[in-house]
């Protein structure tokens, strides 16, 4: 399953609403997860099952989708949100495929 | 609180075997449905899942690496080992171990990660 993520990078300001899109070459149902990664750190699970917020993750993060197109939305960008975000489909088991990432930079 | 920690040599010579260990502390995978997975990340390949193993011994492998990968579990020491044979420069990456569920809405989601360890393949 191919998983282009768009954009590859974006610039935004604190307080902005940011949208990152992940498209899959075939339907993955709702088996789509989102991760945040900061430089030198391991990825952190934000959203699983397309829209379920992982425990401890702020509610400004949300996920939605429609089988082949998925969106991660950050409502009210905070300074700690500047990072790289990855999607991962887990429809194609065992553990699916990761997208190439979207870097959110400070404008 | 469960904590994962990778360890192993940071430098491996081409054609040799890369060996890493994931040590689990603050709890165990035993008696749970969770698997321990290995994932690597390199600038060229991005994030790539390598393999996953349950403490019962059931395991799954990325088909592109399966012929070179071996996973094992030492339940008495609460750790999982990864061996990758015949390494080349393309295997240079940060290697992570992580916890993964294989059922329900969170199927395949890596919800707990170790800090990662950089392995460089070079002579």
Short mmCIF file of N, CA and C in Angstrom, two decimals, chain B residues 22-111:
data_model
loop_
_atom_site.label_atom_id
_atom_site.label_comp_id
_atom_site.label_asym_id
_atom_site.label_seq_id
_atom_site.Cartn_x
_atom_site.Cartn_y
_atom_site.Cartn_z
N UNK B 22 16.43 -5.53 23.54
CA UNK B 22 15.44 -4.63 24.10
C UNK B 22 15.14 -5.12 25.52
N UNK B 23 15.50 -4.33 26.50
CA UNK B 23 15.26 -4.69 27.89
C UNK B 23 13.99 -4.01 28.38
N UNK B 24 13.13 -4.78 29.01
CA UNK B 24 11.85 -4.28 29.50
C UNK B 24 11.93 -4.15 31.03
N UNK B 25 11.56 -2.99 31.54
CA UNK B 25 11.56 -2.79 32.99
C UNK B 25 10.25 -2.15 33.42
N UNK B 26 9.96 -2.25 34.70
CA UNK B 26 8.72 -1.66 35.22
C UNK B 26 7.49 -2.48 34.89
N UNK B 27 7.68 -3.69 34.41
CA UNK B 27 6.57 -4.55 34.03
C UNK B 27 7.04 -5.60 33.05
N UNK B 28 6.12 -6.25 32.39
CA UNK B 28 6.49 -7.32 31.46
C UNK B 28 5.42 -7.47 30.39
N UNK B 29 5.83 -8.07 29.27
CA UNK B 29 4.88 -8.42 28.23
C UNK B 29 4.20 -9.76 28.54
N UNK B 30 4.77 -10.51 29.49
CA UNK B 30 4.22 -11.81 29.82
C UNK B 30 2.79 -11.70 30.30
N UNK B 31 1.93 -12.59 29.82
CA UNK B 31 0.54 -12.58 30.25
C UNK B 31 -0.30 -11.50 29.60
N UNK B 32 0.28 -10.80 28.64
CA UNK B 32 -0.49 -9.79 27.92
C UNK B 32 -0.58 -10.19 26.45
N UNK B 33 -1.40 -9.47 25.72
CA UNK B 33 -1.54 -9.74 24.29
C UNK B 33 -0.58 -8.89 23.46
N UNK B 34 0.22 -8.07 24.14
CA UNK B 34 1.14 -7.19 23.42
C UNK B 34 2.32 -7.95 22.83
N UNK B 35 2.81 -7.43 21.73
CA UNK B 35 4.02 -7.90 21.10
C UNK B 35 5.12 -6.86 21.32
N UNK B 36 6.35 -7.32 21.24
CA UNK B 36 7.50 -6.42 21.21
C UNK B 36 7.98 -6.34 19.77
N UNK B 37 8.09 -5.14 19.26
CA UNK B 37 8.45 -4.93 17.86
C UNK B 37 9.78 -4.20 17.74
N UNK B 38 10.43 -4.41 16.61
CA UNK B 38 11.62 -3.64 16.24
C UNK B 38 11.29 -2.81 14.99
N UNK B 39 11.67 -1.57 15.05
CA UNK B 39 11.47 -0.62 13.95
C UNK B 39 12.78 0.13 13.76
N UNK B 40 13.11 0.45 12.53
CA UNK B 40 14.31 1.24 12.30
C UNK B 40 13.98 2.47 11.48
N UNK B 41 14.87 3.45 11.58
CA UNK B 41 14.65 4.72 10.89
C UNK B 41 15.96 5.21 10.31
N UNK B 42 15.95 5.44 9.02
CA UNK B 42 17.12 6.00 8.36
C UNK B 42 16.66 7.12 7.45
N UNK B 43 17.56 8.06 7.12
CA UNK B 43 17.16 9.16 6.25
C UNK B 43 16.64 8.69 4.90
N UNK B 44 17.19 7.61 4.39
CA UNK B 44 16.80 7.15 3.07
C UNK B 44 15.51 6.34 3.05
N UNK B 45 15.26 5.57 4.10
CA UNK B 45 14.12 4.64 4.09
C UNK B 45 12.99 5.09 5.01
N UNK B 46 13.20 6.13 5.80
CA UNK B 46 12.16 6.54 6.74
C UNK B 46 11.99 5.49 7.83
N UNK B 47 10.76 5.39 8.35
CA UNK B 47 10.45 4.41 9.38
C UNK B 47 10.09 3.08 8.73
N UNK B 48 10.71 2.02 9.20
CA UNK B 48 10.50 0.69 8.62
C UNK B 48 10.33 -0.32 9.75
N UNK B 49 9.18 -0.99 9.78
CA UNK B 49 8.96 -2.05 10.74
C UNK B 49 9.80 -3.27 10.33
N UNK B 50 10.47 -3.88 11.31
CA UNK B 50 11.34 -5.03 11.03
C UNK B 50 10.66 -6.34 11.39
N UNK B 51 10.19 -6.46 12.63
CA UNK B 51 9.60 -7.71 13.09
C UNK B 51 8.95 -7.49 14.45
N UNK B 52 8.06 -8.42 14.82
CA UNK B 52 7.39 -8.37 16.13
C UNK B 52 7.35 -9.77 16.71
N UNK B 53 7.41 -9.85 18.05
CA UNK B 53 7.37 -11.16 18.71
C UNK B 53 6.54 -11.07 19.98
N UNK B 54 5.75 -12.13 20.23
CA UNK B 54 5.00 -12.26 21.47
C UNK B 54 5.84 -13.09 22.43
N UNK B 55 5.61 -12.92 23.70
CA UNK B 55 6.38 -13.68 24.68
C UNK B 55 6.11 -15.19 24.58
N UNK B 56 5.05 -15.57 23.89
CA UNK B 56 4.79 -16.99 23.65
C UNK B 56 5.73 -17.55 22.60
N UNK B 57 6.38 -16.63 21.87
CA UNK B 57 7.30 -17.02 20.81
C UNK B 57 6.75 -16.77 19.41
N UNK B 58 5.45 -16.51 19.29
CA UNK B 58 4.88 -16.23 17.97
C UNK B 58 5.48 -14.94 17.43
N UNK B 59 5.87 -14.99 16.16
CA UNK B 59 6.55 -13.82 15.60
C UNK B 59 6.10 -13.54 14.18
N UNK B 60 6.32 -12.30 13.76
CA UNK B 60 5.99 -11.83 12.42
C UNK B 60 7.17 -11.02 11.90
N UNK B 61 7.42 -11.14 10.61
CA UNK B 61 8.58 -10.48 10.03
C UNK B 61 8.20 -9.68 8.78
N UNK B 62 8.89 -8.56 8.58
CA UNK B 62 8.78 -7.82 7.34
C UNK B 62 9.35 -8.71 6.23
N UNK B 63 8.57 -8.93 5.19
CA UNK B 63 8.97 -9.87 4.14
C UNK B 63 10.28 -9.47 3.47
N UNK B 64 10.56 -8.16 3.44
CA UNK B 64 11.78 -7.70 2.78
C UNK B 64 13.03 -7.98 3.59
N UNK B 65 12.87 -8.29 4.86
CA UNK B 65 14.02 -8.53 5.74
C UNK B 65 14.03 -9.93 6.34
N UNK B 66 12.96 -10.67 6.11
CA UNK B 66 12.73 -11.93 6.81
C UNK B 66 13.91 -12.90 6.73
N UNK B 67 14.55 -12.96 5.57
CA UNK B 67 15.62 -13.95 5.38
C UNK B 67 16.85 -13.62 6.23
N UNK B 68 16.94 -12.40 6.74
CA UNK B 68 18.14 -11.99 7.49
C UNK B 68 17.85 -11.72 8.97
N UNK B 69 16.59 -11.82 9.39
CA UNK B 69 16.22 -11.41 10.75
C UNK B 69 15.85 -12.61 11.63
N UNK B 70 16.31 -12.57 12.87
CA UNK B 70 15.90 -13.52 13.88
C UNK B 70 15.53 -12.75 15.14
N UNK B 71 14.36 -13.06 15.70
CA UNK B 71 13.94 -12.51 16.98
C UNK B 71 13.90 -13.63 18.01
N UNK B 72 14.23 -13.29 19.24
CA UNK B 72 14.10 -14.26 20.32
C UNK B 72 13.69 -13.54 21.60
N UNK B 73 13.06 -14.30 22.48
CA UNK B 73 12.59 -13.77 23.76
C UNK B 73 13.26 -14.53 24.90
N UNK B 74 13.73 -13.79 25.90
CA UNK B 74 14.21 -14.39 27.14
C UNK B 74 13.27 -13.91 28.23
N UNK B 75 12.26 -14.72 28.54
CA UNK B 75 11.24 -14.28 29.50
C UNK B 75 11.81 -14.14 30.91
N UNK B 76 12.81 -14.94 31.24
CA UNK B 76 13.38 -14.87 32.59
C UNK B 76 14.10 -13.55 32.82
N UNK B 77 14.67 -12.99 31.73
CA UNK B 77 15.38 -11.72 31.84
C UNK B 77 14.56 -10.56 31.29
N UNK B 78 13.35 -10.87 30.84
CA UNK B 78 12.44 -9.83 30.35
C UNK B 78 13.08 -9.00 29.24
N UNK B 79 13.57 -9.70 28.23
CA UNK B 79 14.18 -8.99 27.13
C UNK B 79 13.99 -9.73 25.82
N UNK B 80 14.07 -8.94 24.74
CA UNK B 80 13.88 -9.44 23.38
C UNK B 80 15.14 -9.09 22.59
N UNK B 81 15.62 -10.04 21.83
CA UNK B 81 16.83 -9.83 21.04
C UNK B 81 16.53 -9.85 19.55
N UNK B 82 17.28 -9.02 18.84
CA UNK B 82 17.18 -8.92 17.38
C UNK B 82 18.54 -9.24 16.79
N UNK B 83 18.54 -10.09 15.78
CA UNK B 83 19.76 -10.33 15.01
C UNK B 83 19.46 -10.09 13.54
N UNK B 84 20.32 -9.32 12.91
CA UNK B 84 20.21 -9.02 11.48
C UNK B 84 21.54 -9.41 10.84
N UNK B 85 21.48 -10.38 9.94
CA UNK B 85 22.72 -10.91 9.37
C UNK B 85 23.11 -10.20 8.09
N UNK B 86 24.35 -10.39 7.68
CA UNK B 86 24.88 -9.90 6.40
C UNK B 86 24.57 -8.42 6.17
N UNK B 87 24.92 -7.60 7.14
CA UNK B 87 24.55 -6.19 7.05
C UNK B 87 25.38 -5.45 6.00
N UNK B 88 24.76 -4.41 5.47
CA UNK B 88 25.43 -3.50 4.54
C UNK B 88 25.19 -2.08 5.04
N UNK B 89 25.76 -1.12 4.31
CA UNK B 89 25.58 0.27 4.71
C UNK B 89 24.11 0.66 4.74
N UNK B 90 23.30 -0.01 3.94
CA UNK B 90 21.86 0.29 3.90
C UNK B 90 21.15 -0.05 5.21
N UNK B 91 21.82 -0.81 6.06
CA UNK B 91 21.24 -1.17 7.37
C UNK B 91 21.60 -0.16 8.45
N UNK B 92 22.36 0.86 8.10
CA UNK B 92 22.67 1.92 9.05
C UNK B 92 21.40 2.68 9.37
N UNK B 93 21.08 2.77 10.65
CA UNK B 93 19.81 3.37 11.06
C UNK B 93 19.76 3.50 12.58
N UNK B 94 18.77 4.22 13.04
CA UNK B 94 18.41 4.18 14.46
C UNK B 94 17.42 3.03 14.62
N UNK B 95 17.70 2.15 15.54
CA UNK B 95 16.84 1.00 15.79
C UNK B 95 16.06 1.21 17.08
N UNK B 96 14.75 1.03 16.99
CA UNK B 96 13.86 1.18 18.14
C UNK B 96 13.19 -0.15 18.45
N UNK B 97 12.94 -0.39 19.74
CA UNK B 97 11.97 -1.42 20.10
C UNK B 97 10.72 -0.70 20.61
N UNK B 98 9.59 -1.34 20.44
CA UNK B 98 8.33 -0.71 20.78
C UNK B 98 7.30 -1.77 21.13
N UNK B 99 6.27 -1.35 21.85
CA UNK B 99 5.18 -2.24 22.19
C UNK B 99 4.07 -2.07 21.15
N UNK B 100 3.47 -3.19 20.75
CA UNK B 100 2.42 -3.12 19.75
C UNK B 100 1.31 -4.10 20.07
N UNK B 101 0.09 -3.63 19.87
CA UNK B 101 -1.07 -4.50 19.99
C UNK B 101 -1.40 -5.06 18.62
N UNK B 102 -1.94 -6.27 18.59
CA UNK B 102 -2.29 -6.85 17.29
C UNK B 102 -3.78 -7.10 17.16
N UNK B 103 -4.58 -6.39 17.98
CA UNK B 103 -6.02 -6.58 17.88
C UNK B 103 -6.74 -5.27 18.18
N UNK B 104 -7.99 -5.20 17.75
CA UNK B 104 -8.82 -4.04 18.05
C UNK B 104 -8.46 -2.82 17.23
N UNK B 105 -9.02 -1.69 17.65
CA UNK B 105 -8.80 -0.44 16.94
C UNK B 105 -7.35 -0.03 16.90
N UNK B 106 -6.59 -0.44 17.91
CA UNK B 106 -5.18 -0.04 18.00
C UNK B 106 -4.26 -1.09 17.37
N UNK B 107 -4.83 -1.96 16.55
CA UNK B 107 -4.04 -2.99 15.89
C UNK B 107 -2.88 -2.37 15.12
N UNK B 108 -1.67 -2.82 15.45
CA UNK B 108 -0.50 -2.34 14.74
C UNK B 108 0.05 -1.02 15.20
N UNK B 109 -0.58 -0.40 16.17
CA UNK B 109 -0.10 0.90 16.66
C UNK B 109 0.98 0.68 17.71
N UNK B 110 2.08 1.38 17.54
CA UNK B 110 3.20 1.29 18.47
C UNK B 110 3.00 2.34 19.55
N UNK B 111 2.55 1.92 20.73
CA UNK B 111 2.14 2.89 21.73
C UNK B 111 3.19 3.19 22.79
#
